[in-house]
Each structure stands twice: as structure tokens, then as C-alpha cells.
mmCIF file of C-alpha atoms in Angstrom:
data_model
loop_
_atom_site.group_PDB
_atom_site.id
_atom_site.type_symbol
_atom_site.label_atom_id
_atom_site.label_comp_id
_atom_site.label_asym_id
_atom_site.label_seq_id
_atom_site.Cartn_x
_atom_site.Cartn_y
_atom_site.Cartn_z
ATOM 1 C CA MET Z 1 0.051 0.151 -0.187
ATOM 2 C CA SER Z 2 1.261 3.697 -0.662
ATOM 3 C CA PRO Z 3 1.697 5.413 2.434
ATOM 4 C CA ARG Z 4 0.608 8.702 0.894
ATOM 5 C CA MET Z 5 -2.692 7.729 -0.581
ATOM 6 C CA GLY Z 6 -3.798 4.380 0.542
ATOM 7 C CA LEU Z 7 -3.446 3.027 -3.023
ATOM 8 C CA PRO Z 8 -2.280 -0.368 -3.689
ATOM 9 C CA ALA Z 9 1.154 -0.476 -5.737
ATOM 10 C CA ARG Z 10 0.791 -1.397 -9.241
ATOM 11 C CA ARG Z 11 2.450 -1.346 -12.598
ATOM 12 C CA THR Z 12 1.768 1.830 -14.597
ATOM 13 C CA SER Z 13 2.553 3.125 -17.655
ATOM 14 C CA VAL Z 14 3.433 6.722 -18.607
ATOM 15 C CA TRP Z 15 2.988 6.129 -22.259
ATOM 16 C CA LEU Z 16 -0.571 4.831 -21.860
ATOM 17 C CA GLY Z 17 -1.499 7.635 -19.369
ATOM 18 C CA ILE Z 18 -0.293 10.099 -22.053
ATOM 19 C CA ALA Z 19 -2.115 8.209 -24.839
ATOM 20 C CA ARG Z 20 -5.482 8.068 -22.770
ATOM 21 C CA LEU Z 21 -5.343 11.584 -21.579
ATOM 22 C CA ALA Z 22 -4.711 12.822 -25.068
ATOM 23 C CA ARG Z 23 -7.913 11.421 -25.920
ATOM 24 C CA PHE Z 24 -9.687 13.017 -22.752
ATOM 25 C CA ARG Z 25 -9.924 9.928 -21.004
ATOM 26 C CA ALA Z 26 -9.993 10.523 -17.415
ATOM 27 C CA ASP Z 27 -8.693 6.971 -16.553
ATOM 28 C CA GLY Z 28 -5.456 7.836 -18.201
ATOM 29 C CA LEU Z 29 -4.480 9.714 -14.505
ATOM 30 C CA GLU Z 30 -4.592 6.093 -13.017
ATOM 31 C CA GLN Z 31 -1.691 5.103 -15.276
ATOM 32 C CA PHE Z 32 0.843 7.917 -13.286
ATOM 33 C CA GLY Z 33 2.471 7.079 -10.261
ATOM 34 C CA HIS Z 34 1.845 9.497 -6.862
ATOM 35 C CA THR Z 35 5.540 9.496 -5.126
ATOM 36 C CA PRO Z 36 8.125 12.650 -4.996
ATOM 37 C CA GLN Z 37 10.359 10.167 -7.256
ATOM 38 C CA ALA Z 38 7.676 9.993 -9.889
ATOM 39 C CA PHE Z 39 7.215 13.878 -10.048
ATOM 40 C CA LEU Z 40 11.287 13.901 -10.266
ATOM 41 C CA ASN Z 41 11.093 11.613 -13.115
ATOM 42 C CA SER Z 42 8.453 13.501 -14.802
ATOM 43 C CA LEU Z 43 10.364 16.612 -14.636
ATOM 44 C CA ALA Z 44 13.165 15.148 -16.520
ATOM 45 C CA PRO Z 45 11.940 15.204 -20.177
ATOM 46 C CA LEU Z 46 11.058 19.047 -19.576
ATOM 47 C CA LEU Z 47 14.295 19.720 -18.361
ATOM 48 C CA ALA Z 48 16.204 18.064 -21.151
ATOM 49 C CA PHE Z 49 15.118 20.785 -23.754
ATOM 50 C CA PRO Z 50 16.842 23.751 -21.652
ATOM 51 C CA LEU Z 51 19.657 21.811 -20.973
ATOM 52 C CA VAL Z 52 20.625 20.824 -24.541
ATOM 53 C CA SER Z 53 20.007 24.087 -25.537
ATOM 54 C CA GLY Z 54 22.072 25.644 -22.999
ATOM 55 C CA LEU Z 55 24.514 23.195 -23.747
ATOM 56 C CA MET Z 56 24.639 24.269 -27.475
ATOM 57 C CA THR Z 57 24.618 27.983 -26.368
ATOM 58 C CA MET Z 58 27.348 27.605 -24.127
ATOM 59 C CA LEU Z 59 29.312 25.747 -26.526
ATOM 60 C CA GLY Z 60 28.688 28.702 -29.124
ATOM 61 C CA GLY Z 61 30.745 30.753 -26.445
ATOM 62 C CA GLU Z 62 27.903 32.423 -24.633
ATOM 63 C CA GLY Z 63 28.095 30.883 -21.187
ATOM 64 C CA HIS Z 64 26.442 33.456 -19.100
ATOM 65 C CA TYR Z 65 23.400 33.690 -21.562
ATOM 66 C CA ALA Z 66 23.164 30.004 -21.399
ATOM 67 C CA VAL Z 67 22.990 29.427 -17.482
ATOM 68 C CA LEU Z 68 20.628 32.598 -17.658
ATOM 69 C CA ASN Z 69 18.478 30.757 -20.142
ATOM 70 C CA VAL Z 70 18.667 27.589 -18.111
ATOM 71 C CA LEU Z 71 17.547 29.036 -14.675
ATOM 72 C CA VAL Z 72 14.399 30.812 -16.478
ATOM 73 C CA SER Z 73 13.474 27.646 -18.011
ATOM 74 C CA VAL Z 74 13.671 25.844 -14.627
ATOM 75 C CA ILE Z 75 11.455 28.527 -13.076
ATOM 76 C CA ALA Z 76 9.161 28.022 -16.032
ATOM 77 C CA LEU Z 77 8.903 24.336 -15.372
ATOM 78 C CA LEU Z 78 8.500 24.485 -11.496
ATOM 79 C CA ALA Z 79 6.039 27.594 -11.298
ATOM 80 C CA PRO Z 80 2.921 25.379 -12.830
ATOM 81 C CA ALA Z 81 3.417 22.782 -9.848
ATOM 82 C CA VAL Z 82 4.086 25.569 -7.245
ATOM 83 C CA ILE Z 83 0.833 27.583 -8.309
ATOM 84 C CA SER Z 84 -1.128 24.515 -8.545
ATOM 85 C CA TYR Z 85 -0.170 23.143 -5.410
ATOM 86 C CA TYR Z 86 -1.516 26.451 -3.392
ATOM 87 C CA PHE Z 87 -4.977 26.346 -5.200
ATOM 88 C CA THR Z 88 -4.939 22.547 -4.298
ATOM 89 C CA VAL Z 89 -4.395 23.709 -0.601
ATOM 90 C CA ALA Z 90 -7.119 26.485 -0.782
ATOM 91 C CA TRP Z 91 -9.896 23.929 -2.318
ATOM 92 C CA HIS Z 92 -8.561 21.005 0.122
ATOM 93 C CA ARG Z 93 -7.469 19.025 -2.728
ATOM 94 C CA GLU Z 94 -3.893 18.608 -1.995
ATOM 95 C CA VAL Z 95 -4.150 14.645 -1.745
ATOM 96 C CA LEU Z 96 -4.803 14.852 -5.452
ATOM 97 C CA TRP Z 97 -2.167 17.395 -6.553
ATOM 98 C CA LEU Z 98 0.928 15.182 -6.986
ATOM 99 C CA ARG Z 99 -0.971 12.640 -9.178
ATOM 100 C CA TYR Z 100 -2.144 15.536 -11.214
ATOM 101 C CA ALA Z 101 1.282 17.416 -11.557
ATOM 102 C CA ILE Z 102 3.003 14.366 -12.572
ATOM 103 C CA ALA Z 103 0.248 13.969 -15.285
ATOM 104 C CA PHE Z 104 0.638 17.708 -16.218
ATOM 105 C CA ASN Z 105 4.089 17.397 -16.642
ATOM 106 C CA TRP Z 106 4.554 13.949 -18.866
ATOM 107 C CA CYS Z 107 1.560 15.601 -21.022
ATOM 108 C CA GLU Z 108 3.200 18.905 -21.457
ATOM 109 C CA ALA Z 109 6.567 17.287 -22.430
ATOM 110 C CA ALA Z 110 4.600 15.208 -25.030
ATOM 111 C CA VAL Z 111 2.783 18.323 -26.591
ATOM 112 C CA MET Z 112 6.097 20.396 -26.473
ATOM 113 C CA LEU Z 113 8.034 17.459 -28.371
ATOM 114 C CA THR Z 114 5.158 17.220 -30.874
ATOM 115 C CA ALA Z 115 5.808 21.096 -31.530
ATOM 116 C CA VAL Z 116 9.455 20.932 -31.877
ATOM 117 C CA LEU Z 117 9.154 17.983 -34.145
ATOM 118 C CA MET Z 118 6.821 19.740 -36.455
ATOM 119 C CA LEU Z 119 8.932 23.166 -36.376
ATOM 120 C CA LEU Z 120 12.122 21.142 -37.120
ATOM 121 C CA LEU Z 121 10.909 18.225 -39.743
ATOM 122 C CA PRO Z 122 9.800 20.453 -42.544
ATOM 123 C CA GLY Z 123 12.908 22.779 -41.764
ATOM 124 C CA SER Z 124 14.224 22.932 -45.431
ATOM 125 C CA ALA Z 125 10.618 23.014 -47.080
ATOM 126 C CA MET Z 126 9.789 26.061 -44.817
ATOM 127 C CA GLU Z 127 12.758 27.876 -45.778
ATOM 128 C CA ALA Z 128 11.569 27.638 -49.527
ATOM 129 C CA ASN Z 129 7.849 27.613 -49.268
ATOM 130 C CA HIS Z 130 6.344 30.470 -47.442
ATOM 131 C CA ALA Z 131 2.727 28.414 -47.521
ATOM 132 C CA VAL Z 132 4.405 25.685 -45.776
ATOM 133 C CA TRP Z 133 5.763 27.583 -43.054
ATOM 134 C CA THR Z 134 2.457 29.455 -42.348
ATOM 135 C CA GLY Z 135 1.096 25.951 -42.221
ATOM 136 C CA VAL Z 136 3.309 24.698 -39.904
ATOM 137 C CA LEU Z 137 2.966 27.482 -37.593
ATOM 138 C CA SER Z 138 -0.864 27.582 -37.440
ATOM 139 C CA ALA Z 139 -0.520 23.813 -36.546
ATOM 140 C CA VAL Z 140 1.647 24.679 -33.768
ATOM 141 C CA VAL Z 141 -0.733 27.404 -32.560
ATOM 142 C CA LEU Z 142 -3.579 24.719 -32.964
ATOM 143 C CA LEU Z 143 -1.540 22.387 -30.639
ATOM 144 C CA LEU Z 144 -0.976 24.873 -27.977
ATOM 145 C CA GLY Z 145 -4.363 25.614 -28.247
ATOM 146 C CA TYR Z 146 -5.234 21.884 -27.651
ATOM 147 C CA TRP Z 147 -2.818 21.846 -24.667
ATOM 148 C CA LEU Z 148 -4.735 24.331 -22.804
ATOM 149 C CA VAL Z 149 -7.916 22.199 -23.299
ATOM 150 C CA LEU Z 150 -6.070 19.484 -22.315
ATOM 151 C CA HIS Z 151 -4.673 21.242 -19.304
ATOM 152 C CA TRP Z 152 -8.238 22.051 -18.177
ATOM 153 C CA PHE Z 153 -9.162 18.470 -18.480
ATOM 154 C CA LEU Z 154 -6.315 17.446 -16.272
ATOM 155 C CA VAL Z 155 -7.355 19.909 -13.700
ATOM 156 C CA ARG Z 156 -11.176 19.205 -13.717
ATOM 157 C CA ARG Z 157 -10.569 15.208 -13.640
ATOM 158 C CA GLY Z 158 -7.118 15.141 -11.799
ATOM 159 C CA LEU Z 159 -8.359 17.420 -8.982
ATOM 160 C CA HIS Z 160 -11.945 16.815 -9.051
ATOM 161 C CA VAL Z 161 -13.143 20.389 -9.068
ATOM 162 C CA SER Z 162 -15.791 22.626 -11.179
ATOM 163 C CA VAL Z 163 -15.596 23.909 -14.400
ATOM 164 C CA SER Z 164 -15.296 27.236 -13.221
ATOM 165 C CA ARG Z 165 -12.313 26.477 -11.061
ATOM 166 C CA ALA Z 166 -10.641 24.245 -13.331
ATOM 167 C CA VAL Z 167 -10.818 27.488 -16.022
ATOM 168 C CA LEU Z 168 -9.329 29.426 -12.899
ATOM 169 C CA LEU Z 169 -6.299 27.428 -12.312
ATOM 170 C CA VAL Z 170 -5.326 27.131 -15.779
ATOM 171 C CA VAL Z 171 -5.485 30.812 -16.403
ATOM 172 C CA ALA Z 172 -3.444 31.321 -12.879
ATOM 173 C CA VAL Z 173 -0.863 28.806 -13.891
ATOM 174 C CA ASN Z 174 -0.438 30.213 -17.452
ATOM 175 C CA ILE Z 175 -0.336 34.007 -16.254
ATOM 176 C CA GLY Z 176 1.472 33.233 -13.197
ATOM 177 C CA THR Z 177 4.255 31.341 -15.124
ATOM 178 C CA GLY Z 178 4.383 33.955 -17.529
ATOM 179 C CA LEU Z 179 4.574 36.844 -14.892
ATOM 180 C CA LEU Z 180 7.574 34.823 -13.207
ATOM 181 C CA VAL Z 181 9.472 34.392 -16.285
ATOM 182 C CA LYS Z 182 9.086 37.668 -18.169
ATOM 183 C CA GLY Z 183 8.133 39.981 -15.240
ATOM 184 C CA PRO Z 184 11.771 40.691 -14.013
ATOM 185 C CA SER Z 185 12.884 41.708 -17.775
ATOM 186 C CA LEU Z 186 9.605 43.627 -18.389
ATOM 187 C CA LEU Z 187 10.336 45.451 -15.069
ATOM 188 C CA ALA Z 188 13.815 46.108 -15.812
ATOM 189 C CA ALA Z 189 12.658 47.443 -19.455
ATOM 190 C CA LEU Z 190 10.100 49.856 -17.402
ATOM 191 C CA ILE Z 191 12.680 51.115 -15.117
ATOM 192 C CA GLY Z 192 15.099 51.716 -18.085
ATOM 193 C CA PHE Z 193 12.336 53.447 -19.811
ATOM 194 C CA VAL Z 194 11.322 55.680 -17.025
ATOM 195 C CA ARG Z 195 14.932 56.647 -16.176
ATOM 196 C CA GLY Z 196 15.501 57.610 -19.588
ATOM 197 C CA GLY Z 197 12.855 59.578 -20.026
#
């Protein structure tokens, strides 16, 4: 038995969970673990993107910029978990938070990987054909819209909250993460503008 949730230990499949949730099947949530180690595992693919990008930037001779980008990426990856946790505490749903956060991370990684592949695979065709570029970009925008709806579904089914609370959490997570990531640079630009004016 799990000491945290009183659930029996059983085999789970992250890939099956992602596939079922991608089709808006709530039973996909049962395929994810609910332990701190499972949460750390769910962060691994998300951390791979900024670490590889940072390494490439560092090899290009811009070490300071690479470190800054990795730190900003880590904030962006952890912010949704932190923001959502405080909402679940306020709604007395914290016992459900860990599994929701793990499912969120894995689904986000799958959507991000799909978006990156969509942008990279037809690279040469996009350079030569503006219509192909527009089509791929439109598909990526639709994919991001799909991710917002899937996030809402994860909140609604994973935390067992009302439609309005699910919408509130999706908005809060996205705006809160955006402010944490872009807020300092926007504030610095504003201060520079005021001083320069």
C-alpha cells in the first residue's frame, strides 16, 4: 500500500497514460505514479530541452546567456506545480495534487516534443515555401490551443473541481508562470524607460 494515498502499488505506464489523456480519457490519470520520485521523473524530459539548448549556447561561447536561459527555464517548469499546489490547498484537494502534477508534466512534455518536431522536420521545405511555414505555424498554434484544453481537462478530472475552478487554475498557472518568467525583464525595461525618459 502507498503510504501517501492508501493506494495499492501496481504497474503503471506513462505512455499509456499520455495516450489516454490525449483522447480525454480520465482513466489515463491512473497510469501515473503518486510519489516524489515519480514527480522528479516527470520533470526529466522537460529539463532536457533547456539543458540541451543551454549546452549548445555555451559551446557557442555565450556561457552567461546559457546559464540565464537554463535558470529561467527551470522557473518556467516549476512554476505550474507551485502555483497549482497552493490552489489545491485552498480547495482541500492537496491529496490529489501530486498525481495531477505528474500527469501535467508528462503531457506537457509530449505536447512540447510534438511542437518541436513539427517545427524541425519540414525545416528545409519551410525555408523554400512560405505556405508550408504558415501551415506548420498554424498547426503549432492549434496544438498549443489543444494543450490549454487538455490542461483544463487534467485539472477538472485530476483534482475533481468544478468547470469554473478548472478554468481559473489554467488561467492562473499560465499568467502566473508568464509573470514569473517575463516579469523581471519587463520590470527592468520599464525602469530603464522611466529613467531614460
